[in-house]
CSV table of C-alpha atoms and ligand atoms in Angstrom, one decimal:
chain,number,residue,atom,x,y,z
A,1433,MET,CA,-47.2,4.5,-5.4
A,1434,ALA,CA,-44.2,2.3,-4.7
A,1435,ARG,CA,-46.0,0.5,-2.0
A,1436,ALA,CA,-48.4,-2.5,-2.2
A,1437,THR,CA,-52.0,-2.0,-1.3
A,1438,LEU,CA,-54.0,-4.5,0.8
A,1439,THR,CA,-57.7,-3.9,0.4
A,1440,ILE,CA,-60.0,-5.5,3.0
A,1441,ASP,CA,-63.7,-5.7,2.2
A,1442,LEU,CA,-65.6,-5.3,5.4
A,1443,ALA,CA,-68.9,-5.8,3.6
A,1444,ALA,CA,-67.7,-9.2,2.5
A,1445,ILE,CA,-66.8,-10.1,6.0
A,1446,ALA,CA,-70.3,-9.0,7.2
A,1447,GLU,CA,-71.8,-11.0,4.3
A,1448,ASN,CA,-69.9,-14.1,5.2
A,1449,TRP,CA,-71.0,-13.8,8.8
A,1450,ARG,CA,-74.7,-13.5,7.7
A,1451,ARG,CA,-74.4,-16.5,5.4
A,1452,LEU,CA,-73.1,-18.6,8.3
A,1453,ALA,CA,-75.6,-17.2,10.7
A,1454,THR,CA,-78.5,-18.0,8.4
A,1455,LEU,CA,-77.1,-21.5,7.8
A,1456,CYS,CA,-76.5,-22.2,11.5
A,1457,ALA,CA,-79.7,-20.7,13.0
A,1458,PRO,CA,-81.1,-21.4,15.6
A,1459,ALA,CA,-77.6,-21.8,16.9
A,1460,GLU,CA,-75.9,-18.5,17.6
A,1461,THR,CA,-73.1,-17.6,15.2
A,1462,ALA,CA,-70.3,-15.9,17.1
A,1463,ALA,CA,-67.1,-14.5,15.6
A,1464,VAL,CA,-63.5,-15.4,16.2
A,1465,VAL,CA,-61.3,-12.3,16.0
A,1466,LYS,CA,-58.0,-13.6,17.5
A,1467,ALA,CA,-54.6,-12.6,16.1
A,1468,ASP,CA,-55.9,-9.1,15.2
A,1469,ALA,CA,-58.9,-10.7,13.3
A,1470,TYR,CA,-56.6,-13.1,11.4
A,1471,GLY,CA,-54.3,-10.2,10.6
A,1472,LEU,CA,-57.0,-8.0,9.0
A,1473,GLY,CA,-57.3,-5.4,11.8
A,1474,VAL,CA,-59.7,-6.1,14.7
A,1475,ALA,CA,-60.4,-2.4,15.2
A,1476,ARG,CA,-62.2,-2.3,11.8
A,1477,VAL,CA,-63.3,-5.9,11.6
A,1478,ALA,CA,-65.1,-6.2,14.9
A,1479,PRO,CA,-67.4,-3.2,14.4
A,1480,ALA,CA,-68.3,-4.6,10.9
A,1481,LEU,CA,-69.2,-8.0,12.5
A,1482,TRP,CA,-71.2,-6.3,15.3
A,1483,ALA,CA,-73.1,-4.3,12.7
A,1484,ALA,CA,-73.9,-7.5,10.8
A,1485,GLY,CA,-75.3,-9.0,14.0
A,1486,ALA,CA,-72.5,-10.8,15.8
A,1487,ARG,CA,-72.8,-10.5,19.6
A,1488,THR,CA,-70.3,-13.0,20.9
A,1489,PHE,CA,-66.6,-12.7,20.1
A,1490,PHE,CA,-63.6,-15.0,20.8
A,1491,THR,CA,-59.9,-14.2,21.0
A,1492,ALA,CA,-57.0,-16.3,22.1
A,1493,LEU,CA,-55.5,-13.9,24.7
A,1494,PRO,CA,-57.2,-11.8,27.4
A,1495,GLU,CA,-55.3,-8.8,26.1
A,1496,GLU,CA,-56.8,-9.3,22.6
A,1497,ALA,CA,-60.2,-9.4,24.2
A,1498,ALA,CA,-59.5,-6.2,26.1
A,1499,THR,CA,-58.9,-4.5,22.7
A,1500,VAL,CA,-62.2,-5.9,21.4
A,1501,ARG,CA,-64.0,-4.5,24.5
A,1502,GLU,CA,-62.5,-1.0,23.8
A,1503,VAL,CA,-63.7,-1.2,20.2
A,1504,LEU,CA,-67.2,-2.6,20.8
A,1505,GLY,CA,-68.2,-1.2,24.2
A,1506,PRO,CA,-70.0,-3.0,27.0
A,1507,ALA,CA,-72.7,-5.1,25.3
A,1508,ALA,CA,-70.5,-7.7,23.5
A,1509,ALA,CA,-69.9,-11.1,25.1
A,1510,LEU,CA,-66.1,-11.8,25.0
A,1511,TYR,CA,-64.3,-15.0,25.7
A,1512,CYS,CA,-60.7,-16.0,25.4
A,1513,PHE,CA,-59.6,-19.5,24.4
A,1514,ASN,CA,-56.3,-19.6,26.3
A,1515,GLY,CA,-58.1,-19.1,29.6
A,1516,MET,CA,-56.3,-17.2,32.3
A,1517,ALA,CA,-53.0,-17.0,34.2
A,1518,PRO,CA,-53.1,-16.0,37.9
A,1519,GLY,CA,-52.1,-12.4,37.0
A,1520,ASP,CA,-54.9,-11.9,34.5
A,1521,ALA,CA,-57.8,-11.6,37.0
A,1522,ALA,CA,-57.8,-7.8,37.2
A,1523,LEU,CA,-57.8,-7.4,33.4
A,1524,LEU,CA,-60.6,-10.0,33.0
A,1525,ARG,CA,-62.7,-8.1,35.6
A,1526,ALA,CA,-61.9,-4.7,34.3
A,1527,PHE,CA,-62.9,-5.6,30.7
A,1528,ASP,CA,-65.6,-8.1,31.5
A,1529,ILE,CA,-63.8,-10.9,29.7
A,1530,ARG,CA,-64.8,-14.6,30.2
A,1531,PRO,CA,-61.8,-16.9,30.2
A,1532,LEU,CA,-62.4,-20.4,28.9
A,1533,LEU,CA,-60.8,-22.3,31.8
A,1534,ASN,CA,-58.6,-25.1,30.4
A,1535,SER,CA,-57.2,-27.1,33.3
A,1536,PRO,CA,-57.6,-27.9,37.0
A,1537,GLY,CA,-54.8,-25.4,37.6
A,1538,GLN,CA,-56.6,-22.6,35.7
A,1539,ILE,CA,-59.8,-23.4,37.7
A,1540,ALA,CA,-57.9,-23.2,40.9
A,1541,ALA,CA,-56.3,-19.9,39.9
A,1542,ALA,CA,-59.7,-18.5,38.9
A,1543,ARG,CA,-61.3,-19.5,42.2
A,1544,ALA,CA,-58.4,-18.1,44.2
A,1545,ALA,CA,-58.6,-14.8,42.2
A,1546,ALA,CA,-62.4,-14.6,42.8
A,1547,ALA,CA,-61.9,-15.4,46.6
A,1548,GLY,CA,-59.3,-12.7,46.9
A,1549,GLU,CA,-61.4,-9.9,45.4
A,1550,VAL,CA,-63.4,-7.3,47.1
A,1551,SER,CA,-66.3,-7.9,44.7
A,1552,ASP,CA,-68.4,-10.9,45.6
A,1553,ALA,CA,-69.9,-11.2,42.1
A,1554,PRO,CA,-68.7,-14.6,40.8
A,1555,LEU,CA,-66.2,-14.5,38.0
A,1556,ARG,CA,-67.8,-15.1,34.6
A,1557,CYS,CA,-66.1,-17.8,32.6
A,1558,GLY,CA,-66.5,-20.8,30.4
A,1559,LEU,CA,-65.0,-24.3,30.4
A,1560,GLN,CA,-62.9,-25.8,27.6
A,1561,LEU,CA,-62.9,-29.6,27.3
A,1562,ASP,CA,-60.4,-31.9,25.6
A,1563,THR,CA,-62.3,-34.3,23.4
A,1564,GLY,CA,-59.3,-35.8,21.6
A,1565,MET,CA,-57.2,-33.0,20.2
A,1566,ASN,CA,-54.9,-32.9,23.2
A,1567,ARG,CA,-54.0,-29.3,22.9
A,1568,LEU,CA,-56.1,-27.4,25.5
A,1569,GLY,CA,-59.0,-28.4,27.8
A,1570,LEU,CA,-60.0,-30.5,30.7
A,1571,GLU,CA,-59.8,-34.3,30.3
A,1572,ALA,CA,-62.9,-36.3,31.2
A,1573,ASP,CA,-61.5,-37.3,34.7
A,1574,GLU,CA,-60.4,-33.8,35.5
A,1575,LEU,CA,-63.9,-32.5,34.6
A,1576,ALA,CA,-65.5,-35.2,36.7
A,1577,ALA,CA,-63.2,-34.3,39.7
A,1578,VAL,CA,-64.3,-30.6,39.4
A,1579,LEU,CA,-68.0,-31.4,39.0
A,1580,ASP,CA,-68.1,-34.0,41.8
A,1581,ASP,CA,-66.6,-31.6,44.2
A,1582,PRO,CA,-69.6,-29.5,45.5
A,1583,ARG,CA,-67.2,-26.6,45.9
A,1584,GLY,CA,-65.3,-27.2,42.7
A,1585,LEU,CA,-66.7,-24.1,40.9
A,1586,ASP,CA,-67.0,-21.8,44.0
A,1587,GLY,CA,-66.7,-18.2,43.0
A,1588,LEU,CA,-67.1,-18.9,39.4
A,1589,ALA,CA,-70.1,-18.4,37.0
A,1590,PRO,CA,-69.5,-20.5,33.9
A,1591,ASP,CA,-72.0,-20.1,31.2
A,1592,LEU,CA,-70.5,-21.9,28.2
A,1593,VAL,CA,-68.7,-25.2,27.7
A,1594,ILE,CA,-66.7,-25.7,24.5
A,1595,SER,CA,-64.4,-28.2,22.8
A,1596,HIS,CA,-62.6,-28.0,19.4
A,1597,LEU,CA,-62.5,-30.4,16.5
A,1598,ALA,CA,-59.2,-31.5,15.1
A,1599,CYS,CA,-60.3,-32.7,11.6
A,1600,ALA,CA,-63.5,-30.8,10.8
A,1601,ASP,CA,-62.2,-29.6,7.4
A,1602,ASP,CA,-62.6,-33.2,6.3
A,1603,PRO,CA,-66.3,-34.4,6.7
A,1604,ALA,CA,-65.2,-38.0,6.2
A,1605,ASP,CA,-62.7,-38.1,9.0
A,1606,PRO,CA,-63.9,-40.5,11.8
A,1607,MET,CA,-62.3,-38.3,14.4
A,1608,ASN,CA,-65.3,-35.9,14.0
A,1609,ALA,CA,-67.8,-38.4,15.3
A,1610,ALA,CA,-65.5,-39.6,18.0
A,1611,GLN,CA,-65.0,-36.1,19.3
A,1612,SER,CA,-68.7,-35.3,19.1
A,1613,ALA,CA,-69.5,-38.4,21.1
A,1614,ALA,CA,-66.9,-37.5,23.7
A,1615,PHE,CA,-68.3,-34.0,23.9
A,1616,ALA,CA,-71.9,-35.3,24.5
A,1617,ALA,CA,-70.7,-37.7,27.2
A,1618,MET,CA,-68.6,-35.1,29.0
A,1619,THR,CA,-71.3,-32.4,28.9
A,1620,ALA,CA,-74.1,-34.8,30.1
A,1621,HIS,CA,-73.3,-34.1,33.8
A,1622,PRO,CA,-76.3,-32.4,35.5
A,1623,ARG,CA,-74.1,-29.5,36.8
A,1624,LEU,CA,-73.5,-28.5,33.2
A,1625,SER,CA,-77.1,-28.6,32.2
A,1626,ARG,CA,-77.6,-24.8,32.2
A,1627,LEU,CA,-74.4,-24.0,30.3
A,1628,ARG,CA,-74.5,-23.3,26.6
A,1629,ARG,CA,-72.5,-25.7,24.4
A,1630,SER,CA,-70.2,-25.0,21.5
A,1631,LEU,CA,-68.1,-27.6,19.6
A,1632,SER,CA,-67.6,-26.2,16.1
A,1633,ALA,CA,-65.5,-23.6,14.3
A,1634,THR,CA,-66.0,-23.0,10.6
A,1635,GLY,CA,-65.4,-26.6,9.5
A,1636,GLY,CA,-67.7,-28.1,12.2
A,1637,ALA,CA,-70.4,-25.6,11.5
A,1638,LEU,CA,-70.5,-26.8,7.9
A,1639,LEU,CA,-70.8,-30.5,8.9
A,1640,GLY,CA,-74.5,-30.1,9.7
A,1641,PRO,CA,-77.1,-29.3,12.4
A,1642,ASP,CA,-75.8,-31.9,14.9
A,1643,TRP,CA,-72.5,-30.1,15.1
A,1644,ARG,CA,-73.9,-26.6,15.9
A,1645,HIS,CA,-75.2,-27.0,19.4
A,1646,ASP,CA,-76.0,-23.6,21.0
A,1647,LEU,CA,-73.2,-21.6,19.4
A,1648,VAL,CA,-70.7,-21.9,16.5
A,1649,ARG,CA,-67.3,-20.2,16.5
A,1650,PRO,CA,-66.3,-19.4,12.9
A,1651,GLY,CA,-63.1,-17.6,12.2
A,1652,ILE,CA,-61.6,-18.4,8.7
A,1653,GLY,CA,-65.0,-18.6,7.0
A,1654,LEU,CA,-65.6,-15.0,7.9
A,1655,TYR,CA,-62.4,-14.0,6.2
A,1656,GLY,CA,-63.0,-15.8,3.0
A,1657,GLY,CA,-61.1,-19.0,3.6
A,1658,LEU,CA,-61.7,-22.7,3.1
A,1659,PRO,CA,-63.4,-24.9,4.2
A,1660,PHE,CA,-66.2,-22.3,3.7
A,1661,ALA,CA,-66.2,-22.6,-0.1
A,1662,GLU,CA,-69.2,-20.2,-0.5
A,1663,ALA,CA,-67.4,-17.4,1.3
A,1664,ALA,CA,-67.1,-14.1,-0.5
A,1665,PRO,CA,-63.4,-13.1,-1.0
A,1666,VAL,CA,-62.3,-10.5,1.5
A,1667,VAL,CA,-58.7,-9.5,0.7
A,1668,ARG,CA,-57.2,-8.0,-2.4
A,1669,LEU,CA,-53.4,-7.5,-2.6
A,1670,SER,CA,-52.2,-5.2,-5.4
A,1671,VAL,CA,-48.5,-4.8,-5.9
A,1672,PRO,CA,-46.9,-2.2,-8.1
A,1673,ILE,CA,-44.2,-2.9,-10.7
A,1674,LEU,CA,-41.0,-1.0,-9.9
A,1675,GLN,CA,-38.9,-1.9,-13.0
A,1676,ILE,CA,-39.2,-4.0,-16.1
A,1677,ARG,CA,-36.2,-5.3,-17.9
A,1678,ALA,CA,-35.3,-7.5,-20.8
A,1679,VAL,CA,-33.4,-10.6,-19.7
A,1680,ALA,CA,-31.4,-12.3,-22.4
A,1681,ALA,CA,-31.3,-16.1,-22.8
A,1682,GLY,CA,-28.7,-17.5,-20.4
A,1683,GLU,CA,-28.9,-14.6,-17.9
A,1684,ALA,CA,-30.0,-15.3,-14.3
A,1685,VAL,CA,-32.5,-13.5,-12.0
A,1686,GLY,CA,-32.5,-13.1,-8.2
A,1687,TYR,CA,-30.7,-14.6,-5.3
A,1688,GLY,CA,-28.8,-17.8,-5.9
A,1689,ALA,CA,-29.2,-17.2,-9.6
A,1690,ALA,CA,-31.9,-19.7,-9.0
A,1691,TRP,CA,-33.7,-18.9,-12.3
A,1692,ARG,CA,-32.0,-18.6,-15.6
A,1693,ALA,CA,-33.7,-17.5,-18.9
A,1694,ASP,CA,-33.9,-20.0,-21.7
A,1695,ARG,CA,-35.2,-17.4,-24.0
A,1696,GLU,CA,-35.4,-13.6,-24.0
A,1697,THR,CA,-37.8,-12.7,-21.1
A,1698,ARG,CA,-39.4,-9.5,-19.9
A,1699,VAL,CA,-39.0,-9.5,-16.1
A,1700,ALA,CA,-41.0,-7.2,-13.8
A,1701,THR,CA,-39.7,-6.6,-10.3
A,1702,ILE,CA,-42.7,-5.9,-7.9
A,1703,SER,CA,-42.7,-4.2,-4.6
A,1704,ALA,CA,-43.4,-6.9,-2.0
A,1705,GLY,CA,-41.6,-9.9,-0.5
A,1706,TYR,CA,-41.3,-12.3,2.3
A,1707,ALA,CA,-41.2,-9.4,4.9
A,1708,ASP,CA,-44.7,-8.7,3.7
A,1709,GLY,CA,-45.9,-12.2,4.4
A,1710,LEU,CA,-45.3,-13.5,0.9
A,1711,ILE,CA,-43.8,-16.7,2.0
A,1712,ARG,CA,-40.4,-17.4,0.6
A,1713,ALA,CA,-41.1,-21.1,0.1
A,1714,MET,CA,-43.6,-20.3,-2.7
A,1715,GLY,CA,-40.6,-19.3,-4.9
A,1716,GLY,CA,-41.4,-19.8,-8.5
A,1717,ARG,CA,-44.6,-21.6,-7.9
A,1718,ALA,CA,-46.6,-18.4,-7.2
A,1719,ARG,CA,-48.7,-16.7,-9.9
A,1720,VAL,CA,-49.4,-13.0,-10.2
A,1721,PHE,CA,-52.4,-11.6,-12.1
A,1722,HIS,CA,-52.8,-8.9,-14.6
A,1723,GLY,CA,-56.6,-8.8,-15.2
A,1724,GLY,CA,-57.5,-12.4,-16.1
A,1725,ARG,CA,-53.9,-13.3,-17.2
A,1726,ALA,CA,-51.8,-15.4,-14.8
A,1727,LEU,CA,-48.1,-14.4,-14.9
A,1728,PRO,CA,-45.6,-16.8,-13.3
A,1729,ALA,CA,-43.3,-15.6,-10.5
A,1730,LEU,CA,-39.7,-16.6,-11.2
A,1731,GLY,CA,-36.6,-17.1,-9.1
A,1732,ARG,CA,-36.5,-16.6,-5.3
A,1733,VAL,CA,-38.8,-14.4,-3.3
A,1734,SER,CA,-36.6,-11.6,-1.7
A,1735,MET,CA,-37.4,-9.7,1.5
A,1736,ASP,CA,-38.9,-6.8,-0.4
A,1737,LEU,CA,-39.2,-7.9,-4.0
A,1738,ILE,CA,-40.6,-10.6,-6.3
A,1739,THR,CA,-39.7,-11.1,-9.9
A,1740,VAL,CA,-42.4,-12.0,-12.5
A,1741,ASP,CA,-42.3,-13.1,-16.1
A,1742,VAL,CA,-44.4,-10.5,-17.9
A,1743,THR,CA,-43.4,-11.5,-21.4
A,1744,GLU,CA,-47.0,-12.4,-22.2
A,1745,ALA,CA,-48.3,-8.9,-21.0
A,1746,PRO,CA,-46.4,-6.5,-23.3
A,1747,GLY,CA,-48.5,-3.5,-22.3
A,1748,LEU,CA,-47.3,-3.4,-18.7
A,1749,ALA,CA,-45.1,-0.6,-17.5
A,1750,PRO,CA,-43.5,0.4,-14.2
A,1751,GLY,CA,-46.2,1.8,-11.8
A,1752,ASP,CA,-48.8,-0.7,-13.1
A,1753,ALA,CA,-50.1,-3.0,-10.3
A,1754,LEU,CA,-50.3,-6.8,-10.4
A,1755,GLU,CA,-52.7,-8.7,-8.2
A,1756,LEU,CA,-51.4,-11.4,-5.8
A,1757,LEU,CA,-54.6,-11.9,-3.8
A,1758,GLY,CA,-58.1,-11.4,-5.0
A,1759,PRO,CA,-61.0,-13.2,-6.6
A,1760,ARG,CA,-58.6,-14.8,-9.2
A,1761,GLN,CA,-56.1,-16.0,-6.6
A,1762,THR,CA,-57.7,-16.7,-3.2
A,1763,ILE,CA,-55.7,-17.0,0.0
A,1764,ASP,CA,-56.0,-20.8,-0.3
A,1765,ALA,CA,-54.7,-20.8,-3.9
A,1766,LEU,CA,-51.6,-18.8,-2.8
A,1767,ALA,CA,-51.3,-21.0,0.2
A,1768,GLY,CA,-51.1,-24.0,-2.1
A,1769,ALA,CA,-48.1,-22.5,-3.9
A,1770,ALA,CA,-46.4,-21.9,-0.6
A,1771,GLY,CA,-47.2,-25.3,0.9
A,1772,THR,CA,-49.3,-23.8,3.7
A,1773,ILE,CA,-52.9,-22.9,4.6
A,1774,GLY,CA,-55.0,-19.8,4.0
A,1775,TYR,CA,-54.9,-19.0,7.7
A,1776,GLU,CA,-51.1,-18.6,7.6
A,1777,ILE,CA,-51.3,-16.4,4.5
A,1778,LEU,CA,-53.7,-14.0,6.3
A,1779,THR,CA,-52.0,-13.9,9.6
A,1780,SER,CA,-48.6,-13.3,7.9
A,1781,LEU,CA,-49.7,-10.3,5.9
A,1782,GLY,CA,-47.2,-7.7,7.0
A,1783,SER,CA,-47.6,-4.2,8.4
A,1784,ARG,CA,-45.9,-2.5,5.4
A,1785,TYR,CA,-48.9,-2.5,3.1
A,1786,ALA,CA,-51.1,0.6,2.5
A,1787,ARG,CA,-54.3,-0.8,4.0
A,1788,ARG,CA,-57.6,0.2,2.6
A,1789,TYR,CA,-60.9,-0.8,4.1
A,1790,GLU,CA,-64.0,-0.7,2.0
A,1791,GLY,CA,-67.7,-1.5,2.7
A,1792,GLY,CA,-67.5,-0.3,6.3
A,1793,GLU,CA,-71.1,1.0,6.2
A,1794,ALA,CA,-73.1,-2.0,7.2
A,1795,ILE,CA,-76.2,-2.5,5.1
A,1796,PRO,CA,-79.1,-4.0,7.0
A,1797,LEU,CA,-80.1,-7.5,5.8
A,1798,ALA,CA,-83.5,-6.3,4.8
A,1799,GLU,CA,-82.1,-3.8,2.3
A,1800,ARG,CA,-79.7,-6.1,0.6
B,1307,LIG,C1,-59.2,-20.5,16.0
B,1307,LIG,C2,-60.3,-21.2,16.7
B,1307,LIG,C3,-61.6,-21.2,16.2
B,1307,LIG,C4,-61.9,-20.6,14.8
B,1307,LIG,O1,-61.5,-21.6,13.8
B,1307,LIG,P1,-61.7,-21.4,12.3
B,1307,LIG,O2,-61.2,-22.7,11.7
B,1307,LIG,O3,-60.8,-20.3,11.9
B,1307,LIG,O4,-63.1,-21.2,12.0
B,1307,LIG,C5,-62.6,-21.7,16.9
B,1307,LIG,N1,-62.4,-22.3,18.1
B,1307,LIG,C6,-61.1,-22.4,18.6
B,1307,LIG,C7,-60.9,-23.1,19.9
B,1307,LIG,C8,-60.0,-21.9,17.9
B,1307,LIG,O5,-58.8,-21.9,18.4
C-alpha cells in the first residue's frame, strides 16, 4: 500500500469515557464531538460513546449536532456551543438540538423564532455565560437583565447553564478559582435554580469534585490527549516507505536543500506530508518510529512526503511502514515537535489516509 493508514481505536475512546465517567460521578459525563469528533469521524465515534454510556453530546455548530442526531437517533441530548443564528430555528426543532444561547441577541432571536412557530412547545436550549474568557457567553449584567425581565425567557425552556475555563490545563492558574467564583455568583439567581450546571471540559473535570457540578464536557481526554495523562492512546498513524536511497556526504535532501548530509546517510521517503496534517513547521524536529527505534525526520516536510534518516535501521525496505503516531509518539509529543497542541494534530489529520476503525463492538463494563 502506498497510502498511509490511520487506525482509530473506538474501544480506547469508550474506555477513556468510562474512566472519566467513573472519576466524575455523580456528575454526568457528556461527550464533546465537535469538528467531526476532533477529526476522528463522528459517525463512528458517537455510537462508540453511546455504547459506553454517554447520553449527552456537544458540538460547536447546529449542523454538526444534526449529524449526531442522524447517527444516534432520538434519545441523545444534543447541545451546540455556538448557539443559534436567526435562520437556525427550523433545523434546531427538526433535529431536537438545544442551542447554548450566548448573547442577548441570540436570546431575542430564539424568542422571536419560538413566537413565530406553529408549535407552542417552548424551544429547548441552554445558556452560556462568560466568566472571564471573553469569547462566548452572557456577561453578568446581560444575564441579570434577562433574568430580571419576567418575560426575558418567554418561549424558551433552558435546562442547562454552562461556562468555560480558560486555563484549566494548569491546576495552579489563579484564573480557575476566579472563573469558578464568577460562575457560582452568576448562577445563584433563583430563576436558574432548576437548571443543571456545567463549567468544565477535560481539564476542569480533572481539577477535582468542586469543578464538576452536574455535568462535565470532556473532548480531548476522550481522544487520548493531555491534560488527561491517564488516557489510553486512540490513534495510530502508519506511513509506508516509498523509496530508500543512499545520500553521500555533502548532498542535500528536500526543498530548499535545507538538510545536507555530513556523512553517508540512508534516507527513506515516506508517503505523507503537510496535506495530511503533518504540520510543516515540525520540519526536522519530528521523529518517526520503527518498532522501539526513533528515527529522525530530516529536511522540510513536503505536501505529500517526509524524508527520514533510516541509517540506524538497515533492515528497512520500501513498503515497510513507519509509525508517526501511536503509543510511542502521542499526539502531544508530535504536537511538541510542531509547536502546537494535540488538539490541532487531531483536527488537522487529512482525508487522504486509509482509515481503519477497531474495537467498535462495545464491551459492557461488567465484562471487562
Ligand atoms: C471544545 C470545548 C469543550 C471540550 O474541551 P476539551 O478541552 O477538548 O475537553 C468543552 N466546552 C466547550 C465550551 C468547548 O468549546
